[in-house]
CSV table of C-alpha atoms in Angstrom, one decimal:
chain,number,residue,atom,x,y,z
A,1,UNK,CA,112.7,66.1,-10.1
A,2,UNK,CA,112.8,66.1,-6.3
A,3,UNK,CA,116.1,67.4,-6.4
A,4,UNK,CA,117.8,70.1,-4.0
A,5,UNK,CA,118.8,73.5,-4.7
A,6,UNK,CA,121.5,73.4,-2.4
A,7,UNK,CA,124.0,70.5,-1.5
A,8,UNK,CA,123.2,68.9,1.7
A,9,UNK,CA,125.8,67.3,4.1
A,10,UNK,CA,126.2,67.0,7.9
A,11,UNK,CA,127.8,69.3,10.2
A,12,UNK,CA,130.5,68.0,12.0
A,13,UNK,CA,130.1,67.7,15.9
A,14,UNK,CA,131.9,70.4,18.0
A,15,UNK,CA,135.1,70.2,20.2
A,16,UNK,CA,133.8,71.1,23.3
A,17,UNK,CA,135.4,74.2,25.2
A,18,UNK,CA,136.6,72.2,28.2
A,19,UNK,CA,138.4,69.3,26.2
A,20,UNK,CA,142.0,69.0,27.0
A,21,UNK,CA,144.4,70.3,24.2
A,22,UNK,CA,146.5,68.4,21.6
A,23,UNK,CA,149.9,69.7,23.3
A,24,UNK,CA,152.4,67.3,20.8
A,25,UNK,CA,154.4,68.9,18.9
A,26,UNK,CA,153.1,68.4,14.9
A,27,UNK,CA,155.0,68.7,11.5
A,28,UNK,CA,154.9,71.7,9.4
A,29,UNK,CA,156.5,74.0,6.7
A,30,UNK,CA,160.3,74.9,7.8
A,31,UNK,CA,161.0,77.8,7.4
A,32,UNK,CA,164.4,79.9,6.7
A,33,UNK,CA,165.8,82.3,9.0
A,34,UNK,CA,167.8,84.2,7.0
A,35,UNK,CA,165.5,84.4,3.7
A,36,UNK,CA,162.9,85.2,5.8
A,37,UNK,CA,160.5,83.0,3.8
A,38,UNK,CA,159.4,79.2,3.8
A,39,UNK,CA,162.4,76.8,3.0
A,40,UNK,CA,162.2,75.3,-0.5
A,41,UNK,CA,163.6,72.3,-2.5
A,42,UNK,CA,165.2,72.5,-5.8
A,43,UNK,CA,162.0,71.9,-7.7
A,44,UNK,CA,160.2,74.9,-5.7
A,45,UNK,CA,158.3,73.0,-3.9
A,46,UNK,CA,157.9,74.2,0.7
A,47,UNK,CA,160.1,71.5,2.5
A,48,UNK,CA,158.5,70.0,5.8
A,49,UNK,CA,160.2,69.9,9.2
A,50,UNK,CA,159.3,67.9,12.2
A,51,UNK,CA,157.4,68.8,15.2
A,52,UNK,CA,160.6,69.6,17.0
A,53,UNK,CA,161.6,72.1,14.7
A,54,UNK,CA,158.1,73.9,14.1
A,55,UNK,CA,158.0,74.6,17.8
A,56,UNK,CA,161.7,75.9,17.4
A,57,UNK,CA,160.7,78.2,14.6
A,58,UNK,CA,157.6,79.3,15.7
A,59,UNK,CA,159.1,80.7,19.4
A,60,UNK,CA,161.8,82.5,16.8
A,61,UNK,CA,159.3,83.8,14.8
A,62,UNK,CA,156.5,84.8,17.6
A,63,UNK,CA,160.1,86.5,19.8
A,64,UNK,CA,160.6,88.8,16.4
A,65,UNK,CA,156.9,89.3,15.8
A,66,UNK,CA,155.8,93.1,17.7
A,67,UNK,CA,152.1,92.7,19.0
A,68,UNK,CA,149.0,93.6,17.7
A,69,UNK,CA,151.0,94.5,14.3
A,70,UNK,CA,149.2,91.8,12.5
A,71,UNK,CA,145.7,91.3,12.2
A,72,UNK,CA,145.9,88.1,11.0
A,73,UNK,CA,147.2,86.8,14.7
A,74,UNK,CA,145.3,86.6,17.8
A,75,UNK,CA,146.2,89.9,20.8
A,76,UNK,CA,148.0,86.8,22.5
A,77,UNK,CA,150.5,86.2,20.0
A,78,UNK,CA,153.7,88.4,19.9
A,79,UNK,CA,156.4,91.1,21.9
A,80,UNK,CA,155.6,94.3,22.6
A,81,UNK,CA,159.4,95.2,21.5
A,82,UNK,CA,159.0,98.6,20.5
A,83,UNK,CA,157.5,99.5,23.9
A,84,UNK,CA,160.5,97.8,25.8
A,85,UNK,CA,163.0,99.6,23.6
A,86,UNK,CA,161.8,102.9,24.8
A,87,UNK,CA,163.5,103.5,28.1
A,88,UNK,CA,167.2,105.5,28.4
A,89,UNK,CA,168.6,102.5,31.1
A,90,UNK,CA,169.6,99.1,29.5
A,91,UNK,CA,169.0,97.4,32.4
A,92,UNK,CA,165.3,98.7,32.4
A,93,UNK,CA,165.3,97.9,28.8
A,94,UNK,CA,166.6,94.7,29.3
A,95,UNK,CA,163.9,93.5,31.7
A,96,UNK,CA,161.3,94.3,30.1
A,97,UNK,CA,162.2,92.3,26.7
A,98,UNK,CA,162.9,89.6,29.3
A,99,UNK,CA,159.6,89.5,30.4
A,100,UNK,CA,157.8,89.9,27.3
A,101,UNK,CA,159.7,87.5,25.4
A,102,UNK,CA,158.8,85.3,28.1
A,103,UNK,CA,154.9,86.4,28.6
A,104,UNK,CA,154.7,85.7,24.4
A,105,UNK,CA,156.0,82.6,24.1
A,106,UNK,CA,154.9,81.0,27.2
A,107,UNK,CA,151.1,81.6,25.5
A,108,UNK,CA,151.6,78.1,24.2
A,109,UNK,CA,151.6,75.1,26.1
A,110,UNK,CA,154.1,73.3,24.5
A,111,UNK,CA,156.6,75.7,26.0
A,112,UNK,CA,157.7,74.4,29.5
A,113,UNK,CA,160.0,77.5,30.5
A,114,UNK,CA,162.0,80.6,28.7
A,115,UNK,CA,165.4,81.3,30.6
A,116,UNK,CA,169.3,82.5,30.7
A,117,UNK,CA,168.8,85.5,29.3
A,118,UNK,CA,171.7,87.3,27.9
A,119,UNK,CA,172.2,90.9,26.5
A,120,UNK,CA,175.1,92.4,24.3
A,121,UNK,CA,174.8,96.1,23.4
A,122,UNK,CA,176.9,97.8,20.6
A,123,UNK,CA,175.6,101.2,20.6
A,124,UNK,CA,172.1,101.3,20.3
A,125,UNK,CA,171.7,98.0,19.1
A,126,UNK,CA,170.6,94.8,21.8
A,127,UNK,CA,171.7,91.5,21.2
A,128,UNK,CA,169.6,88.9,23.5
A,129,UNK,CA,170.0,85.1,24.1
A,130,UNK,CA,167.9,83.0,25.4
A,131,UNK,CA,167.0,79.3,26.1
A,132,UNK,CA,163.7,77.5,25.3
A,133,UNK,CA,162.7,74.3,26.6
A,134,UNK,CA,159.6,72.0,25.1
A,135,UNK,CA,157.5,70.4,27.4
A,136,UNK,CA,158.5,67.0,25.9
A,137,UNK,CA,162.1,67.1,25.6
A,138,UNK,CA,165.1,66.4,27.9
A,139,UNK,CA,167.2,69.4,25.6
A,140,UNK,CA,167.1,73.0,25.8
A,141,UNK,CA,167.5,75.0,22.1
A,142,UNK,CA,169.0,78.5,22.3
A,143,UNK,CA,167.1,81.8,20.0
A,144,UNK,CA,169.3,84.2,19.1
A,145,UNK,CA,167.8,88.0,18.5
């Protein structure tokens, strides 16, 4: 018996560092704002969205997500929120989520720009707006925070 300990099979070849990257927009898991968990049908089972609507989620999630909070994502992904909200003058406080709402979601290349900003305040609370566009798409999608 000439057989192997250990399975054998071939390693799959390597994507090299300098190949361009797959920038369409791909299906996924939708997920539900205001459960705060993945959307589900009747029977339990995670409901899929389309490529459009992954993006749309993932630039709502990744604006809501503070940096380096997670270990699980990369230093790149995320806002550093807590840091902007730290400052006395709105207007300071304002800019500042401006640009890192912008720095985190322009990370992927799928975004093509983050603009029209607007801030409410009631008290100490912000609200902000904001407008997303994809790279492949003639309409712009509004986030709420």
């Amino acid at each position: 018996m000439s057989e192997a300990l250990f399975p054998v099979f071939e390693v799959p070849d390597m994507i090299p560092e300098g190949s361009e990257y797959d920038n369409r927009y791909k299906r996924s898991v939708k997920w539900d704002i205001e459960k705060g968990d993945f959307a589900r049908d009747g029977a339990g089972r995670m409901v899929e969205c389309d490529g459009r609507e992954a993006f749309m989620i993932w630039c709502f999630k990744v604006a809501q997500t503070e940096r380096y909070a997670c270990l699980a994502y990369p230093d790149s992904i995320g806002v550093e929120m807590e840091a902007a909200l730290e400052d006395d003058d709105e207007k300071t406080v304002e800019s500042m989520v401006q640009r890192t709402i912008t720095d985190a979601l322009m990370v992927n290349p799928r975004t093509e720009f983050v603009r029209d900003f607007m801030f409410s305040w009631d008290g100490d609370e912000m609200y902000c707006n904001f407008h997303v566009k994809g790279v492949w798409w003639d309409d712009i999608f509004e986030i709420t925070l």
